[in-house]
XYZ file of C-alpha atoms in Angstrom:
697
model
C 4.352 -40.462 7.233
C 3.763 -36.916 8.267
C 1.534 -33.951 6.992
C 4.560 -32.499 5.450
C 4.444 -34.924 2.603
C 2.623 -32.995 -0.134
C 1.047 -34.140 -3.540
C 1.515 -31.673 -6.207
C -1.114 -29.600 -7.451
C -2.033 -28.397 -10.967
C -1.654 -24.371 -11.696
C -4.668 -22.715 -11.671
C -3.162 -19.624 -13.064
C -0.725 -19.664 -16.353
C 1.602 -16.359 -16.518
C 1.774 -15.180 -20.034
C 5.013 -14.899 -21.973
C 5.843 -11.674 -22.887
C 8.211 -11.224 -25.640
C 10.727 -8.465 -25.211
C 11.959 -6.650 -28.026
C 15.772 -5.723 -28.245
C 16.790 -2.918 -26.782
C 18.781 -1.724 -29.717
C 15.493 -1.860 -31.823
C 13.485 -0.080 -29.242
C 16.185 2.682 -29.144
C 16.172 3.012 -32.845
C 12.026 3.055 -32.790
C 12.356 5.838 -30.414
C 15.134 8.098 -32.079
C 13.536 7.726 -35.431
C 10.052 8.725 -33.931
C 11.669 11.578 -32.518
C 13.488 12.918 -35.432
C 10.575 12.415 -37.825
C 9.781 15.889 -39.086
C 6.465 16.646 -40.376
C 3.831 19.376 -40.622
C 1.183 17.418 -37.849
C 4.360 16.840 -35.625
C 5.341 20.188 -35.774
C 1.896 21.517 -34.873
C 1.489 19.002 -32.208
C 5.027 19.622 -30.488
C 4.180 23.952 -30.517
C 0.803 23.488 -29.385
C 1.896 21.129 -26.789
C 4.541 23.861 -25.879
C 2.006 26.450 -25.763
C -1.257 24.843 -24.451
C -3.159 28.163 -25.086
C -3.054 27.274 -29.058
C -5.401 24.319 -28.362
C -7.934 26.131 -25.701
C -8.346 29.276 -26.800
C -9.641 28.975 -30.126
C -12.238 26.778 -28.398
C -12.841 29.369 -25.967
C -16.592 29.840 -25.143
C -16.929 33.392 -24.585
C -20.871 33.401 -23.254
C -20.090 30.586 -20.949
C -16.548 31.661 -19.528
C -15.892 35.278 -19.988
C -17.675 36.338 -16.835
C -16.109 33.979 -14.415
C -12.820 34.591 -15.874
C -13.078 38.371 -15.834
C -14.559 38.464 -12.021
C -11.403 36.064 -10.912
C -9.346 38.003 -12.751
C -9.957 41.238 -11.399
C -10.230 40.200 -8.007
C -7.292 38.020 -7.705
C -5.182 41.526 -9.612
C -6.805 43.586 -6.613
C -5.570 40.924 -4.041
C -2.005 40.678 -5.783
C -1.406 44.292 -6.115
C -0.939 44.960 -2.222
C 0.566 41.412 -1.985
C 3.470 41.924 -4.838
C 4.413 45.501 -2.765
C 4.325 43.801 0.393
C 6.567 40.693 -0.267
C 9.308 42.538 -1.676
C 10.031 43.276 2.029
C 10.617 39.250 2.338
C 12.684 39.245 -0.646
C 14.858 42.283 0.063
C 14.267 44.326 -2.821
C 12.218 47.501 -3.876
C 8.648 46.969 -4.299
C 8.587 47.804 -8.111
C 10.262 44.470 -8.785
C 7.031 42.268 -6.865
C 4.712 44.175 -9.521
C 6.997 43.340 -12.352
C 7.117 39.690 -11.147
C 3.442 39.251 -11.087
C 2.800 41.104 -14.527
C 5.280 38.706 -16.326
C 4.435 35.847 -14.486
C 0.825 35.795 -15.112
C 1.272 36.401 -18.748
C 3.722 33.297 -19.490
C 1.638 31.148 -17.455
C -1.278 32.364 -19.436
C 0.704 30.860 -22.466
C 2.281 27.491 -21.193
C 0.136 26.266 -18.148
C -1.910 23.214 -18.211
C -4.012 24.113 -15.240
C -7.160 26.212 -15.720
C -7.365 27.497 -12.102
C -3.618 27.677 -10.886
C -2.709 31.413 -10.004
C 1.130 32.066 -10.500
C 3.129 34.892 -9.128
C 4.605 36.100 -5.754
C 4.453 33.587 -3.106
C 5.573 34.261 0.583
C 7.531 31.213 1.071
C 9.429 32.280 -2.331
C 10.101 35.577 -1.454
C 11.160 34.522 1.878
C 14.085 31.988 0.413
C 14.862 34.684 -1.922
C 15.395 37.255 0.766
C 17.472 34.536 2.385
C 19.774 34.206 -0.131
C 19.540 38.170 -1.404
C 20.648 39.545 2.314
C 23.519 36.575 2.651
C 25.412 37.775 -0.647
C 24.367 41.266 0.345
C 26.094 40.724 3.576
C 29.255 39.167 2.098
C 29.501 42.107 -0.522
C 30.125 44.154 2.561
C 26.837 46.072 2.431
C 25.419 47.394 5.854
C 21.792 45.803 6.132
C 21.035 48.044 8.589
C 21.088 50.959 6.490
C 17.638 52.336 5.538
C 16.760 52.191 1.646
C 18.545 55.091 0.163
C 18.899 54.473 -3.041
C 18.770 54.415 -6.857
C 16.058 52.070 -6.890
C 15.558 50.754 -10.307
C 18.040 53.221 -11.799
C 20.854 51.571 -9.805
C 22.299 50.286 -13.059
C 22.420 53.890 -14.556
C 26.090 54.961 -14.461
C 25.456 59.035 -13.482
C 23.328 57.499 -10.492
C 26.108 55.533 -9.522
C 28.532 58.283 -9.366
C 26.280 60.349 -7.341
C 25.986 57.067 -4.748
C 29.942 56.903 -4.518
C 30.162 60.817 -4.064
C 27.853 60.268 -1.140
C 30.283 57.970 0.499
C 27.492 54.942 0.136
C 28.957 51.533 -0.397
C 28.662 50.149 -3.897
C 30.368 47.278 -5.855
C 31.561 46.758 -9.477
C 28.984 44.641 -11.477
C 29.144 44.700 -15.240
C 31.348 47.197 -15.562
C 29.379 49.549 -13.355
C 29.260 50.905 -9.870
C 25.849 48.989 -8.482
C 24.211 50.376 -5.085
C 22.840 48.325 -2.381
C 19.348 47.862 -4.372
C 20.711 47.363 -7.581
C 23.089 44.303 -6.185
C 19.876 43.366 -4.437
C 17.889 42.599 -7.484
C 21.098 41.782 -9.644
C 20.993 38.492 -6.834
C 17.570 37.825 -7.059
C 17.491 37.818 -10.850
C 20.463 35.299 -11.151
C 19.204 33.353 -8.379
C 15.726 33.233 -10.514
C 17.573 32.599 -13.699
C 19.288 29.618 -12.148
C 15.993 28.194 -10.588
C 14.263 28.364 -14.023
C 16.918 26.492 -15.508
C 16.783 23.467 -12.939
C 13.334 23.458 -13.516
C 13.498 22.970 -17.460
C 16.080 20.646 -16.854
C 13.937 18.639 -14.410
C 11.596 18.844 -17.144
C 13.491 17.641 -20.221
C 15.175 14.739 -17.997
C 11.579 13.731 -16.629
C 12.547 14.240 -12.992
C 9.549 15.197 -11.662
C 9.444 12.044 -9.519
C 11.339 14.278 -7.418
C 8.460 15.847 -5.743
C 7.043 12.751 -4.492
C 9.510 12.957 -1.875
C 8.168 16.057 -0.690
C 5.225 14.567 1.720
C 2.158 16.992 2.285
C 2.817 16.676 6.007
C 6.500 17.462 5.566
C 5.326 20.612 3.052
C 2.791 21.595 5.594
C 5.318 21.528 8.266
C 8.016 23.270 6.252
C 5.291 25.927 4.919
C 3.931 26.273 8.833
C 8.147 26.674 10.107
C 8.627 29.254 6.970
C 5.439 31.186 8.244
C 7.181 31.803 11.723
C 10.209 32.777 10.064
C 8.513 35.273 7.956
C 6.413 36.464 11.250
C 10.153 36.770 12.825
C 11.468 38.772 9.740
C 8.475 41.179 9.722
C 8.268 41.993 13.616
C 11.015 44.535 13.055
C 8.562 46.681 10.692
C 5.859 45.976 13.140
C 7.210 47.857 15.752
C 9.025 50.090 13.426
C 12.343 48.741 14.743
C 15.821 49.265 12.505
C 17.984 45.919 12.984
C 19.879 43.933 10.621
C 18.306 40.775 9.468
C 20.265 38.098 10.762
C 22.082 35.916 8.430
C 22.875 32.381 8.830
C 21.200 29.649 10.993
C 18.609 30.274 13.969
C 17.386 33.349 12.322
C 14.063 33.135 14.482
C 15.878 33.140 17.504
C 18.586 35.323 16.958
C 16.017 37.980 15.388
C 13.686 37.583 18.643
C 16.816 38.262 20.878
C 17.563 41.219 18.841
C 13.777 42.382 19.012
C 13.604 42.210 22.438
C 16.830 43.943 23.036
C 15.838 46.750 20.957
C 11.830 46.769 22.267
C 12.260 50.109 24.091
C 12.970 51.586 20.465
C 9.645 50.705 19.177
C 7.998 53.383 16.899
C 4.790 53.889 18.603
C 3.055 55.173 15.207
C 4.411 52.135 13.459
C 2.747 49.623 16.552
C -0.478 51.472 16.783
C -1.017 51.275 13.145
C 0.172 47.346 13.094
C -2.648 46.774 15.509
C -5.277 48.288 13.908
C -4.465 46.623 10.312
C -3.915 42.922 11.872
C -7.585 43.491 13.635
C -9.014 44.650 10.499
C -7.733 41.968 8.476
C -8.522 39.055 11.009
C -12.035 40.420 11.192
C -12.236 40.255 7.264
C -11.146 36.787 7.291
C -13.212 35.787 10.107
C -16.165 37.453 8.428
C -15.202 35.448 5.085
C -15.290 32.384 6.678
C -18.261 32.906 8.627
C -20.494 34.393 5.762
C -18.741 32.509 2.830
C -21.970 30.745 1.738
C -23.599 34.138 1.499
C -20.991 36.341 -0.454
C -20.089 35.852 -3.858
C -16.802 37.153 -4.026
C -13.952 37.498 -1.450
C -13.797 40.548 0.856
C -11.032 42.770 -0.822
C -9.895 43.269 2.941
C -6.001 43.637 1.939
C -7.098 46.312 -0.313
C -9.099 48.197 1.755
C -6.249 48.355 4.559
C -3.729 49.274 1.859
C -5.784 52.253 0.789
C -7.057 53.485 3.934
C -3.294 53.082 5.297
C -1.802 55.076 2.376
C -4.471 57.715 2.625
C -3.958 57.856 6.744
C 0.080 58.126 6.351
C -0.353 60.337 3.247
C -2.835 63.284 5.199
C -1.129 62.708 8.563
C 2.509 63.090 7.549
C 3.291 60.163 9.604
C 6.627 59.566 8.121
C 7.898 63.366 8.720
C 6.124 63.630 11.994
C 6.801 60.144 13.689
C 9.599 58.904 11.652
C 7.380 55.953 10.011
C 8.990 54.049 7.607
C 7.425 53.893 4.246
C 7.453 52.118 1.099
C 9.104 55.331 -0.721
C 8.983 56.333 -4.211
C 7.685 53.453 -6.669
C 8.189 54.626 -10.364
C 5.684 53.933 -13.406
C 6.348 52.090 -16.599
C 9.040 49.433 -17.221
C 12.720 49.225 -16.933
C 14.472 48.275 -20.014
C 15.575 44.454 -19.876
C 18.927 43.321 -18.650
C 20.604 39.725 -18.850
C 21.094 38.318 -15.406
C 24.618 38.760 -14.232
C 26.449 35.662 -14.836
C 29.231 36.046 -12.437
C 26.712 36.215 -9.849
C 25.121 32.748 -10.602
C 28.015 30.615 -9.146
C 27.525 32.406 -5.795
C 23.868 31.599 -6.183
C 23.691 27.882 -7.860
C 23.621 25.686 -4.813
C 20.646 28.300 -3.346
C 18.490 27.784 -6.587
C 18.133 24.279 -6.140
C 15.759 23.905 -3.439
C 13.855 27.174 -4.584
C 13.541 25.476 -7.839
C 12.346 21.894 -6.387
C 9.686 23.963 -3.806
C 8.589 26.052 -6.366
C 7.717 23.301 -9.152
C 6.413 21.035 -6.319
C 3.746 23.349 -5.261
C 2.735 24.185 -8.972
C 2.417 20.808 -9.856
C 0.790 19.573 -6.635
C -1.743 22.536 -6.978
C -2.181 22.248 -10.528
C -3.562 18.360 -9.978
C -5.617 18.798 -7.152
C -7.619 21.845 -8.678
C -7.783 19.531 -11.756
C -8.850 16.677 -10.017
C -11.419 18.809 -8.185
C -12.758 20.359 -11.533
C -12.651 17.334 -13.487
C -10.000 17.966 -16.088
C -6.495 16.818 -16.527
C -3.043 18.521 -16.561
C 0.259 17.596 -17.856
C 2.984 17.483 -14.912
C 6.222 17.979 -17.212
C 4.351 20.640 -19.189
C 3.686 22.278 -15.517
C 7.303 22.009 -14.777
C 8.248 23.811 -18.165
C 6.079 26.436 -17.724
C 6.951 27.278 -13.824
C 10.461 27.160 -15.540
C 9.684 29.480 -18.320
C 7.880 31.823 -15.622
C 11.455 32.638 -13.651
C 13.835 32.427 -16.821
C 12.230 34.902 -18.870
C 11.102 37.293 -16.248
C 14.393 37.318 -14.883
C 15.668 39.378 -17.920
C 13.107 42.091 -16.829
C 14.083 42.219 -13.285
C 11.838 39.714 -11.859
C 12.667 36.952 -8.756
C 10.941 33.612 -8.063
C 7.717 32.949 -8.405
C 5.192 29.717 -7.574
C 1.698 28.896 -7.736
C 0.220 30.167 -4.686
C -2.732 28.069 -2.848
C -4.562 31.405 -1.471
C -4.855 33.252 -4.870
C -5.726 29.919 -6.479
C -8.498 29.194 -4.196
C -9.882 32.840 -4.683
C -10.048 31.747 -8.563
C -11.426 28.733 -7.837
C -14.157 30.029 -5.746
C -15.041 33.155 -7.941
C -15.948 31.236 -11.128
C -12.799 30.983 -12.976
C -12.968 28.869 -16.087
C -9.752 29.248 -17.833
C -6.235 31.233 -17.709
C -7.883 33.980 -19.409
C -8.340 34.935 -15.714
C -4.507 35.154 -15.411
C -4.254 37.754 -18.238
C -7.137 39.700 -16.673
C -5.196 39.832 -13.204
C -2.003 41.138 -15.240
C -3.751 43.817 -16.732
C -5.103 45.171 -13.435
C -1.301 44.747 -12.330
C -0.016 46.727 -15.572
C -2.797 49.552 -14.832
C -1.142 50.119 -11.337
C 2.625 50.182 -13.121
C 1.490 52.584 -15.676
C -0.452 54.830 -13.610
C -0.959 54.092 -9.970
C 2.106 53.274 -8.711
C 3.442 56.374 -7.178
C 0.150 56.517 -5.060
C 1.645 54.033 -2.627
C 4.857 56.418 -1.746
C 3.442 56.828 1.879
C 2.048 53.514 2.464
C 4.034 52.329 5.834
C 6.534 48.923 5.597
C 4.506 48.007 8.930
C 1.080 47.970 6.703
C 2.981 45.606 4.395
C 4.525 43.499 7.161
C 0.604 42.819 8.227
C -0.335 41.705 5.099
C 2.518 39.085 4.703
C 1.797 37.672 8.141
C -0.219 34.146 7.918
C 0.549 31.681 10.447
C -1.517 28.321 9.577
C -2.008 26.017 12.171
C -1.527 22.578 10.384
C -1.973 19.195 12.515
C -2.968 15.736 10.955
C -4.747 12.975 12.764
C -1.987 10.524 11.788
C 0.688 10.160 14.520
C 3.461 10.185 12.128
C 2.255 12.868 9.995
C 2.162 15.153 13.001
C 5.785 14.152 13.938
C 7.034 14.770 10.348
C 4.809 18.348 10.429
C 6.496 19.272 13.749
C 9.902 18.421 12.769
C 9.876 19.868 9.323
C 8.123 22.933 11.052
C 10.760 22.931 14.076
C 13.805 22.810 11.832
C 12.803 25.433 9.161
C 11.650 27.642 12.130
C 14.529 27.240 14.360
C 17.552 26.662 12.072
C 16.965 27.746 8.503
C 14.597 27.561 5.579
C 17.028 25.572 3.257
C 18.077 22.945 5.918
C 14.639 22.950 7.290
C 13.830 21.689 3.692
C 16.536 18.896 3.685
C 15.851 17.813 7.337
C 12.011 17.605 6.613
C 12.560 15.428 3.417
C 15.164 13.346 5.323
C 12.909 12.335 8.143
C 9.978 12.036 6.424
C 11.721 9.346 4.217
C 13.343 7.821 7.397
C 9.872 7.344 8.579
C 8.704 5.647 5.572
C 12.027 3.249 5.831
C 10.991 2.622 9.756
C 7.438 1.671 9.043
C 8.855 -0.794 6.375
C 10.754 -1.953 9.323
C 8.224 -2.396 11.732
C 5.626 -3.459 9.700
C 1.753 -4.650 10.980
C 1.882 -8.712 10.913
C -1.494 -10.095 11.163
C -2.909 -13.637 12.019
C -5.628 -13.942 9.765
C -9.338 -15.795 10.101
C -12.143 -17.058 7.791
C -15.225 -14.759 7.302
C -17.954 -16.761 8.102
C -18.314 -19.374 5.142
C -16.722 -17.175 2.558
C -13.304 -17.319 1.096
C -12.671 -14.150 2.438
C -9.925 -13.783 5.339
C -8.691 -10.759 7.485
C -7.170 -9.520 10.570
C -8.599 -11.243 13.656
C -7.420 -8.377 16.024
C -9.302 -5.628 13.909
C -12.511 -7.776 13.271
C -14.681 -9.613 15.322
C -16.267 -13.217 14.741
C -13.802 -14.695 12.415
C -12.856 -18.109 12.489
C -9.258 -19.682 12.600
C -8.939 -22.300 9.975
C -8.280 -25.775 11.661
C -4.430 -26.582 12.363
C -3.518 -23.596 9.342
C -1.795 -20.314 10.649
C -2.396 -17.511 7.895
C -0.367 -14.776 8.197
C -0.099 -11.535 6.306
C 2.891 -9.210 6.544
C 2.105 -6.045 5.372
C 5.281 -4.323 3.895
C 7.908 -5.110 1.242
C 10.304 -8.064 2.233
C 13.713 -6.535 2.151
C 17.083 -6.528 3.651
C 16.319 -4.114 6.399
C 13.093 -5.885 8.089
C 13.863 -9.726 7.445
C 14.415 -10.201 10.823
C 11.472 -8.619 11.821
C 9.612 -10.793 9.277
C 11.007 -13.897 11.150
C 10.497 -12.671 14.602
C 6.769 -12.080 13.956
C 6.077 -15.174 12.197
C 7.823 -16.899 15.584
C 5.659 -14.934 17.787
C 2.231 -15.193 15.782
C 2.489 -19.053 15.683
C 4.076 -19.880 18.928
C 7.035 -21.900 17.518
C 10.100 -21.127 16.581
C 11.762 -23.898 14.579
C 15.209 -23.858 16.089
C 13.865 -23.947 19.773
C 11.291 -26.786 18.688
C 14.175 -28.591 17.283
C 16.343 -28.352 20.601
C 13.515 -29.252 22.759
C 12.648 -32.300 20.739
C 16.413 -33.277 20.688
C 16.135 -32.883 24.482
C 13.170 -34.822 25.187
C 14.378 -37.546 22.665
C 17.546 -38.039 24.167
C 15.641 -37.934 27.613
C 13.260 -40.514 26.671
C 15.614 -42.648 25.157
C 17.878 -42.863 28.482
C 14.892 -43.337 30.368
C 13.741 -46.451 27.952
C 17.717 -47.465 28.156
C 17.273 -47.441 31.750
C 14.118 -49.494 32.084
C 15.472 -52.025 29.539
C 18.628 -52.507 31.211
C 16.290 -52.813 34.448
C 13.992 -55.587 32.976
C 16.657 -57.310 31.140
C 15.466 -55.973 27.545
C 17.492 -55.432 24.845
C 15.485 -52.369 23.306
C 17.501 -49.553 22.543
C 14.970 -47.116 23.054
C 14.380 -45.911 19.618
C 10.725 -46.531 19.712
C 10.334 -43.363 21.770
C 11.421 -40.882 19.131
C 7.943 -40.714 17.204
C 6.161 -40.611 20.467
C 7.981 -37.130 20.977
C 6.768 -35.583 17.394
C 3.365 -34.696 16.379
C 2.861 -32.070 19.338
C 2.339 -29.038 16.970
C -1.420 -27.711 16.955
C -0.965 -26.727 13.208
C 0.872 -28.374 10.523
C 0.819 -25.387 7.780
C 1.642 -21.862 7.517
C -0.153 -19.906 4.830
C 1.607 -16.471 3.969
C -0.732 -14.182 2.704
C 1.581 -12.110 0.421
C -1.129 -9.698 -1.100
C 0.380 -6.864 0.906
C 3.829 -7.375 0.200
C 4.840 -5.539 -2.910
C 8.103 -6.761 -3.633
C 11.095 -8.415 -2.296
C 14.672 -8.742 -2.646
C 17.215 -11.021 -3.035
C 17.842 -11.126 1.142
C 13.688 -11.574 1.256
C 13.736 -14.454 -1.147
C 16.510 -16.031 1.134
C 14.590 -15.240 4.220
C 11.853 -17.301 2.543
C 14.291 -20.133 1.744
C 15.202 -20.428 5.319
C 11.382 -20.157 6.707
C 10.608 -23.226 4.473
C 13.558 -25.393 5.455
C 13.318 -24.560 9.479
C 9.568 -25.534 9.698
C 10.017 -28.302 7.456
C 12.548 -30.013 9.849
C 9.972 -29.779 12.509
C 7.409 -31.330 9.980
C 5.085 -27.745 9.436
C 4.958 -26.808 5.567
C 5.421 -23.100 4.605
C 3.329 -22.121 1.756
C 2.318 -18.629 -0.234
C -0.564 -17.375 -1.315
C -1.459 -13.913 -3.256
C 1.911 -13.227 -4.382
C 2.315 -10.711 -7.379
C 3.826 -11.176 -10.386
C 6.884 -8.999 -9.098
C 7.468 -11.119 -6.116
C 6.734 -14.564 -8.332
C 9.543 -13.686 -10.789
C 12.013 -12.521 -7.846
C 11.425 -16.139 -6.489
C 11.674 -18.074 -9.866
C 14.966 -16.399 -10.463
C 16.257 -17.728 -7.205
C 15.058 -20.952 -7.840
C 12.600 -20.873 -4.840
C 10.255 -23.256 -6.519
C 13.312 -25.854 -7.051
C 14.664 -26.226 -10.073
C 12.502 -25.501 -13.370
C 9.752 -24.731 -10.952
C 9.001 -28.028 -10.382
C 7.527 -27.409 -6.713
C 5.696 -24.216 -7.929
C 2.229 -26.078 -7.409
C 2.893 -27.063 -4.240
C 4.290 -23.876 -2.864
C 2.315 -20.937 -4.641
C -1.346 -20.515 -4.519
C -3.695 -17.810 -6.490
C -5.640 -17.234 -2.942
C -5.475 -17.583 0.715
C -8.592 -20.149 0.661
C -7.006 -22.190 -2.412
C -4.015 -22.586 0.149
C -6.103 -23.729 3.284
C -8.184 -26.339 1.263
C -5.290 -27.576 -0.404
C -3.246 -27.661 2.848
C -5.876 -29.470 4.818
C -6.949 -31.888 1.989
C -3.285 -33.010 1.701
C -2.840 -33.620 5.263
C -5.967 -35.610 5.415
C -4.624 -37.607 2.719
C -1.659 -38.144 4.444
C -3.607 -39.349 7.903
C -5.542 -41.576 5.823
C -2.819 -43.373 4.331
C -0.926 -43.077 7.730
C -4.042 -45.011 9.289
C -4.031 -47.592 6.580
C -0.571 -48.257 6.638
């Protein structure tokens, strides 16, 4: 009798029996609960939709007001030059950046659940909006190399449009009126923003926030870095004062640099000198900020200093008239009457709005959760999706473009004592002051200065090789092909890496830690003792159709015995021994047919049991279950038993459904153990009992 003969062992663990309610009853219960109307339910729904109603009545003025006002003022001061500058990326007039910052801060104050996130203008969103705006303007026949002429915010005014037409400037008909270049640009941007907001609200309604889990941190870092290279490339023409059109389609970075180099002789020296000075000041400011961040109580307003100084220099030096330097132009005060986004344009931008919606809510939710964890409170991810959705839908009626949470401004709020979203209200008031009184003072601000403010190329690299490759692919695709395709390629490649990891997982031989019941990887830890005549193996991945072959090959390699080859080897040895026995018997005249030698060929293996540690195996599919069956059957044929240990309930359920443990789970006690050590002890004790029985016989 071999060690493969096992005696059943009583179960140490007993599964609970879960009574599942009928699905119809569950559905009726949920439906009844959802349609029940009561005063507490209405109050809960309203306060849930507007979280400000929950925390504002409990606002601790003495404890919070100083930090909120300080952080709100600082972020507002930073926000103003960025709001004007990022409009260069978005392809719209500077006033619309101020509108966007104002409305987004107010809406998030009412609807957001994060205390620290700063929602508003974000360079990446502005770049993606600008790509769509310039593409649609190109398709509409506008000359993208034209300087901003135009109507600005009054582009929807009928009389102004008539003058543009008379001046032989290209225009298109929109909502029954002739629309100029700037008018068409903001119409595209608002339609795009409205669609992105609708997508985000639908994602919140249908609980599709899980989509963001496919945007891994390295992929997002690579995507943001690639976008930063694109942003740098797009701004180069402003830094050098070149008037070249913005490239449409794939390969923006490469083609733009070719155009820049071809026109480098046309560089405006005034813009170049200004750019060098501004970049030097900004870099120096960041270095000082980083070096003395422990001593500085508030961030240095370097961007505001640069904008103010450059505006004064441009105004009094008359750089536009004397040296032909491009300036921001007139920025009007006040607000434009709200207008419904153009529905005829939405079909043009419906597909483009999808990546904007996903990236916008992914950044917002991830930043909200990150700073909530850091500061010891919780946020509601679904409400965050609703909040950012309405931060896009509502402002789209007020000539705004797509917004998102911004990391840099959020970090500033966190480091300057922000306690609640009252700080966003303060930031909105700062922007309001600019809109009402100070906007015209930015007329002489050079575009090259705005380009300097935009440029920020982060250097991201990870310790993990896999993460580094994901980062590199996402960055390269975004920079060299396009932002939209870069996102798609980054997501697909990141997911492919995960699949590859599960296809080529680590398979470890385990040893025992001293005299404990702990087993771990012998390749990773020293002084581990291999259990006598038992091979303990851990497969660190789910077992499914894509990696079943890897699983089997790894087991064969570690134990050093492949059942089929072992059986073939034994059959050959038996055949050879039998033939030799028969020849000897014939020579000696013995009638023995040689069968006695068959038993001598067996029992050559150094182990009698394989224990599979399934603790790192989250799930298996039907193919994985079938693979287990094959493994048990093949090794049983050569006298080796395969047993499982530390399986989670998901794996056990799959095995039971596939009758791995036999009919009515009759073999479960001999095939499944709650821990590795229990399986090893049982294997050795059973085999010892078998040997004792054999010796007695």
